[in-house]
């Protein structure tokens, strides 16, 4: 793996875990819908995440929870553009969480460093846009769409299929001129996966890490954690999230997308120290 993830104007180190703090500027996200729909609340939250230790602030204006309604590019852009501009203006590294080039382009112009694309370049204009901007890119796997993804997800070998899909999408990105060290891959925990699929993917993260691309893991507050712990309220799943983050770090994941940055930062400090000692003894 490259020792740095190159973004639009900076490089983030990969010799330690990176934390991506979530700012949902939406009315209907599964755990914090409506909490940060007001731009000033979203900006304040992004700053607080950075103060808590986030390396990157991921700003999104369309919920991708199961069954979520689709949002127009105009509405999505209206929600996020002021937040992106303000946070980037504070010198923070900002990621724009969108599958639409019509949203990504003005967000990059406003200072975003990364496009976090949950559809892995389904918009044909996205590869050229990211390449031309010299931005970082996250490619995520999703079976189906947010409207259909949890109806009946089926895989013969979930780890191999997700790995092969992401490698193919990364190859497409490289063919479009996006340098390899700008690309991260995300197995899409909870996006068209059952509880068993999610667990198999987390257990098999080494196969994704073996591709050479930095692996981003997004388990934060997700339903499968609730099913494992019996905690129905997503906002009470931060401890479970931190445990999953620590275990994913031990398996080689590099970037962690979370709601509660402080809890995951503490978990990563312990996991990283233990991994370093195990490597010393090897």
GROMACS .gro file of C-alpha atoms in nm:
model
  282
    1UNK     CA    1   0.000   0.000   0.000
    2UNK     CA    2   0.113   0.353  -0.072
    3UNK     CA    3   0.219   0.538   0.243
    4UNK     CA    4  -0.009   0.825   0.155
    5UNK     CA    5  -0.357   0.880   0.015
    6UNK     CA    6  -0.328   1.166  -0.234
    7UNK     CA    7  -0.619   1.408  -0.236
    8UNK     CA    8  -0.680   1.724  -0.438
    9UNK     CA    9  -0.438   1.954  -0.250
   10UNK     CA   10  -0.284   1.733   0.020
   11UNK     CA   11  -0.176   1.383   0.108
   12UNK     CA   12  -0.306   1.200   0.414
   13UNK     CA   13  -0.062   0.954   0.576
   14UNK     CA   14  -0.144   0.584   0.569
   15UNK     CA   15   0.106   0.481   0.834
   16UNK     CA   16  -0.175   0.524   1.089
   17UNK     CA   17  -0.554   0.477   1.073
   18UNK     CA   18  -0.752   0.768   0.931
   19UNK     CA   19  -1.089   0.881   1.064
   20UNK     CA   20  -1.361   1.021   0.837
   21UNK     CA   21  -1.627   1.205   1.038
   22UNK     CA   22  -1.983   1.199   0.906
   23UNK     CA   23  -2.191   1.512   0.847
   24UNK     CA   24  -2.535   1.421   0.711
   25UNK     CA   25  -2.708   1.734   0.582
   26UNK     CA   26  -3.031   1.538   0.540
   27UNK     CA   27  -3.376   1.507   0.696
   28UNK     CA   28  -3.385   1.127   0.681
   29UNK     CA   29  -3.047   0.963   0.752
   30UNK     CA   30  -3.096   0.654   0.968
   31UNK     CA   31  -2.930   0.771   1.292
   32UNK     CA   32  -2.917   1.151   1.280
   33UNK     CA   33  -3.169   1.256   1.015
   34UNK     CA   34  -3.262   1.622   1.056
   35UNK     CA   35  -3.002   1.692   1.325
   36UNK     CA   36  -2.773   1.877   1.086
   37UNK     CA   37  -3.009   1.983   0.807
   38UNK     CA   38  -2.951   2.345   0.908
   39UNK     CA   39  -2.621   2.448   0.742
   40UNK     CA   40  -2.490   2.625   1.052
   41UNK     CA   41  -2.554   2.315   1.263
   42UNK     CA   42  -2.378   2.102   1.002
   43UNK     CA   43  -2.077   2.337   0.990
   44UNK     CA   44  -2.050   2.341   1.369
   45UNK     CA   45  -2.072   1.961   1.377
   46UNK     CA   46  -1.801   1.926   1.113
   47UNK     CA   47  -1.569   2.150   1.316
   48UNK     CA   48  -1.643   1.948   1.631
   49UNK     CA   49  -1.558   1.623   1.451
   50UNK     CA   50  -1.227   1.772   1.339
   51UNK     CA   51  -1.149   1.884   1.694
   52UNK     CA   52  -1.225   1.530   1.812
   53UNK     CA   53  -0.963   1.393   1.573
   54UNK     CA   54  -1.126   1.346   1.233
   55UNK     CA   55  -0.875   1.357   0.946
   56UNK     CA   56  -1.150   1.410   0.689
   57UNK     CA   57  -1.508   1.541   0.708
   58UNK     CA   58  -1.755   1.357   0.483
   59UNK     CA   59  -2.047   1.582   0.385
   60UNK     CA   60  -2.354   1.426   0.227
   61UNK     CA   61  -2.691   1.561   0.120
   62UNK     CA   62  -2.877   1.242   0.025
   63UNK     CA   63  -2.958   0.958   0.262
   64UNK     CA   64  -2.855   0.613   0.143
   65UNK     CA   65  -3.030   0.419   0.421
   66UNK     CA   66  -3.239   0.122   0.303
   67UNK     CA   67  -3.556   0.247   0.134
   68UNK     CA   68  -3.447   0.611   0.125
   69UNK     CA   69  -3.613   0.835  -0.132
   70UNK     CA   70  -3.404   0.970  -0.417
   71UNK     CA   71  -3.303   1.337  -0.402
   72UNK     CA   72  -3.257   1.564  -0.705
   73UNK     CA   73  -2.912   1.700  -0.781
   74UNK     CA   74  -3.037   2.053  -0.722
   75UNK     CA   75  -3.175   1.974  -0.377
   76UNK     CA   76  -2.869   1.773  -0.279
   77UNK     CA   77  -2.636   2.050  -0.390
   78UNK     CA   78  -2.837   2.317  -0.207
   79UNK     CA   79  -2.797   2.120   0.115
   80UNK     CA   80  -2.423   2.064   0.098
   81UNK     CA   81  -2.249   2.339  -0.094
   82UNK     CA   82  -2.238   2.600   0.183
   83UNK     CA   83  -2.124   2.339   0.434
   84UNK     CA   84  -1.843   2.218   0.209
   85UNK     CA   85  -1.728   2.573   0.137
   86UNK     CA   86  -1.729   2.672   0.503
   87UNK     CA   87  -1.544   2.365   0.629
   88UNK     CA   88  -1.288   2.377   0.349
   89UNK     CA   89  -1.245   2.746   0.423
   90UNK     CA   90  -1.140   2.645   0.775
   91UNK     CA   91  -0.859   2.440   0.624
   92UNK     CA   92  -1.029   2.106   0.688
   93UNK     CA   93  -1.006   1.816   0.445
   94UNK     CA   94  -1.359   1.767   0.313
   95UNK     CA   95  -1.508   1.473   0.126
   96UNK     CA   96  -1.828   1.510  -0.074
   97UNK     CA   97  -2.050   1.204  -0.036
   98UNK     CA   98  -2.235   1.189  -0.367
   99UNK     CA   99  -2.290   0.974  -0.674
  100UNK     CA  100  -2.378   1.273  -0.893
  101UNK     CA  101  -2.121   1.466  -1.096
  102UNK     CA  102  -2.356   1.767  -1.091
  103UNK     CA  103  -2.307   1.778  -0.713
  104UNK     CA  104  -1.943   1.671  -0.706
  105UNK     CA  105  -1.818   1.936  -0.952
  106UNK     CA  106  -1.929   2.247  -0.757
  107UNK     CA  107  -1.831   2.079  -0.431
  108UNK     CA  108  -1.477   2.026  -0.560
  109UNK     CA  109  -1.471   2.386  -0.680
  110UNK     CA  110  -1.580   2.490  -0.329
  111UNK     CA  111  -1.283   2.309  -0.177
  112UNK     CA  112  -1.371   1.940  -0.139
  113UNK     CA  113  -1.070   1.709  -0.157
  114UNK     CA  114  -1.239   1.372  -0.216
  115UNK     CA  115  -1.543   1.230  -0.392
  116UNK     CA  116  -1.697   0.948  -0.188
  117UNK     CA  117  -1.906   0.765  -0.447
  118UNK     CA  118  -2.132   0.491  -0.308
  119UNK     CA  119  -2.216   0.380  -0.664
  120UNK     CA  120  -1.852   0.349  -0.775
  121UNK     CA  121  -1.871   0.573  -1.084
  122UNK     CA  122  -2.222   0.493  -1.205
  123UNK     CA  123  -2.239   0.852  -1.336
  124UNK     CA  124  -2.043   0.842  -1.664
  125UNK     CA  125  -1.919   1.198  -1.613
  126UNK     CA  126  -1.770   1.124  -1.271
  127UNK     CA  127  -1.437   0.960  -1.373
  128UNK     CA  128  -1.333   1.250  -1.594
  129UNK     CA  129  -1.441   1.503  -1.334
  130UNK     CA  130  -1.238   1.341  -1.055
  131UNK     CA  131  -0.939   1.295  -1.283
  132UNK     CA  132  -0.948   1.655  -1.401
  133UNK     CA  133  -0.975   1.788  -1.046
  134UNK     CA  134  -0.693   1.566  -0.919
  135UNK     CA  135  -0.921   1.465  -0.632
  136UNK     CA  136  -0.918   1.161  -0.410
  137UNK     CA  137  -1.182   0.896  -0.474
  138UNK     CA  138  -1.365   0.637  -0.266
  139UNK     CA  139  -1.530   0.353  -0.459
  140UNK     CA  140  -1.796   0.161  -0.267
  141UNK     CA  141  -1.970  -0.168  -0.342
  142UNK     CA  142  -2.350  -0.180  -0.328
  143UNK     CA  143  -2.575  -0.456  -0.458
  144UNK     CA  144  -2.879  -0.282  -0.606
  145UNK     CA  145  -2.978   0.069  -0.494
  146UNK     CA  146  -3.077   0.214  -0.157
  147UNK     CA  147  -3.439   0.156  -0.259
  148UNK     CA  148  -3.387  -0.218  -0.325
  149UNK     CA  149  -3.055  -0.327  -0.173
  150UNK     CA  150  -3.190  -0.504   0.136
  151UNK     CA  151  -3.477  -0.689  -0.036
  152UNK     CA  152  -3.291  -1.017  -0.090
  153UNK     CA  153  -2.913  -0.977  -0.131
  154UNK     CA  154  -2.750  -1.295  -0.264
  155UNK     CA  155  -2.383  -1.383  -0.320
  156UNK     CA  156  -2.203  -1.706  -0.396
  157UNK     CA  157  -1.885  -1.574  -0.229
  158UNK     CA  158  -1.941  -1.226  -0.090
  159UNK     CA  159  -1.574  -1.149  -0.018
  160UNK     CA  160  -1.451  -1.254  -0.362
  161UNK     CA  161  -1.737  -1.085  -0.546
  162UNK     CA  162  -1.699  -0.754  -0.361
  163UNK     CA  163  -1.320  -0.763  -0.405
  164UNK     CA  164  -1.341  -0.835  -0.777
  165UNK     CA  165  -1.605  -0.566  -0.833
  166UNK     CA  166  -1.399  -0.301  -0.654
  167UNK     CA  167  -1.079  -0.396  -0.837
  168UNK     CA  168  -1.266  -0.367  -1.169
  169UNK     CA  169  -1.409  -0.025  -1.076
  170UNK     CA  170  -1.069   0.094  -0.962
  171UNK     CA  171  -0.923  -0.019  -1.296
  172UNK     CA  172  -1.189   0.187  -1.473
  173UNK     CA  173  -1.095   0.488  -1.261
  174UNK     CA  174  -0.728   0.445  -1.348
  175UNK     CA  175  -0.812   0.416  -1.718
  176UNK     CA  176  -0.986   0.754  -1.684
  177UNK     CA  177  -0.662   0.907  -1.553
  178UNK     CA  178  -0.722   0.886  -1.178
  179UNK     CA  179  -0.388   0.784  -1.027
  180UNK     CA  180  -0.385   0.466  -0.821
  181UNK     CA  181  -0.268   0.641  -0.504
  182UNK     CA  182  -0.579   0.863  -0.511
  183UNK     CA  183  -0.818   0.565  -0.492
  184UNK     CA  184  -0.961   0.397  -0.181
  185UNK     CA  185  -1.209   0.108  -0.182
  186UNK     CA  186  -1.505   0.041   0.049
  187UNK     CA  187  -1.680  -0.298   0.076
  188UNK     CA  188  -2.009  -0.125   0.153
  189UNK     CA  189  -2.103  -0.280   0.485
  190UNK     CA  190  -2.482  -0.282   0.504
  191UNK     CA  191  -2.533  -0.191   0.139
  192UNK     CA  192  -2.705  -0.493  -0.011
  193UNK     CA  193  -2.572  -0.736   0.250
  194UNK     CA  194  -2.725  -0.955   0.518
  195UNK     CA  195  -2.585  -0.982   0.869
  196UNK     CA  196  -2.385  -1.286   0.759
  197UNK     CA  197  -2.250  -1.105   0.450
  198UNK     CA  198  -2.134  -0.813   0.665
  199UNK     CA  199  -1.955  -1.042   0.909
  200UNK     CA  200  -1.788  -1.239   0.630
  201UNK     CA  201  -1.666  -0.917   0.469
  202UNK     CA  202  -1.522  -0.788   0.796
  203UNK     CA  203  -1.357  -1.121   0.866
  204UNK     CA  204  -1.219  -1.127   0.511
  205UNK     CA  205  -1.089  -0.770   0.497
  206UNK     CA  206  -0.740  -0.905   0.436
  207UNK     CA  207  -0.843  -1.003   0.083
  208UNK     CA  208  -0.942  -0.643   0.009
  209UNK     CA  209  -0.631  -0.505   0.176
  210UNK     CA  210  -0.431  -0.741  -0.044
  211UNK     CA  211  -0.543  -0.550  -0.354
  212UNK     CA  212  -0.307  -0.270  -0.253
  213UNK     CA  213  -0.577  -0.001  -0.232
  214UNK     CA  214  -0.647   0.161   0.106
  215UNK     CA  215  -0.964   0.004   0.245
  216UNK     CA  216  -1.233   0.225   0.398
  217UNK     CA  217  -1.475   0.063   0.642
  218UNK     CA  218  -1.811   0.214   0.735
  219UNK     CA  219  -1.979   0.016   1.012
  220UNK     CA  220  -2.091   0.316   1.214
  221UNK     CA  221  -2.422   0.261   1.398
  222UNK     CA  222  -2.543   0.017   1.133
  223UNK     CA  223  -2.830  -0.226   1.168
  224UNK     CA  224  -2.615  -0.537   1.185
  225UNK     CA  225  -2.452  -0.399   1.501
  226UNK     CA  226  -2.798  -0.355   1.649
  227UNK     CA  227  -2.888  -0.712   1.565
  228UNK     CA  228  -2.570  -0.842   1.728
  229UNK     CA  229  -2.606  -0.633   2.043
  230UNK     CA  230  -2.983  -0.599   2.077
  231UNK     CA  231  -2.953  -0.217   2.067
  232UNK     CA  232  -3.241  -0.076   1.862
  233UNK     CA  233  -3.145   0.293   1.882
  234UNK     CA  234  -2.872   0.364   1.623
  235UNK     CA  235  -2.737   0.655   1.830
  236UNK     CA  236  -2.654   0.408   2.111
  237UNK     CA  237  -2.434   0.189   1.889
  238UNK     CA  238  -2.113   0.391   1.915
  239UNK     CA  239  -1.945   0.143   2.150
  240UNK     CA  240  -2.026  -0.142   1.912
  241UNK     CA  241  -1.897   0.073   1.627
  242UNK     CA  242  -1.568   0.134   1.808
  243UNK     CA  243  -1.520  -0.239   1.863
  244UNK     CA  244  -1.581  -0.311   1.494
  245UNK     CA  245  -1.340  -0.032   1.398
  246UNK     CA  246  -1.064  -0.173   1.619
  247UNK     CA  247  -1.108  -0.523   1.476
  248UNK     CA  248  -1.113  -0.389   1.119
  249UNK     CA  249  -0.791  -0.198   1.187
  250UNK     CA  250  -0.629  -0.519   1.310
  251UNK     CA  251  -0.722  -0.673   0.974
  252UNK     CA  252  -0.555  -0.392   0.783
  253UNK     CA  253  -0.831  -0.142   0.704
  254UNK     CA  254  -0.694   0.211   0.669
  255UNK     CA  255  -0.986   0.456   0.682
  256UNK     CA  256  -1.290   0.453   0.910
  257UNK     CA  257  -1.610   0.646   0.844
  258UNK     CA  258  -1.780   0.713   1.178
  259UNK     CA  259  -2.034   0.931   1.356
  260UNK     CA  260  -1.855   0.936   1.694
  261UNK     CA  261  -1.494   1.024   1.617
  262UNK     CA  262  -1.372   1.037   1.977
  263UNK     CA  263  -1.482   0.683   2.063
  264UNK     CA  264  -1.330   0.535   1.749
  265UNK     CA  265  -1.009   0.734   1.796
  266UNK     CA  266  -0.964   0.578   2.141
  267UNK     CA  267  -1.036   0.228   2.008
  268UNK     CA  268  -0.787   0.277   1.724
  269UNK     CA  269  -0.516   0.396   1.963
  270UNK     CA  270  -0.539   0.065   2.148
  271UNK     CA  271  -0.571  -0.149   1.836
  272UNK     CA  272  -0.278   0.021   1.666
  273UNK     CA  273  -0.052  -0.021   1.969
  274UNK     CA  274  -0.136  -0.391   1.991
  275UNK     CA  275  -0.082  -0.450   1.620
  276UNK     CA  276   0.255  -0.272   1.634
  277UNK     CA  277   0.366  -0.494   1.923
  278UNK     CA  278   0.254  -0.811   1.746
  279UNK     CA  279   0.451  -0.707   1.437
  280UNK     CA  280   0.758  -0.642   1.653
  281UNK     CA  281   0.741  -0.995   1.795
  282UNK     CA  282   0.680  -1.158   1.454
   0.00000   0.00000   0.00000
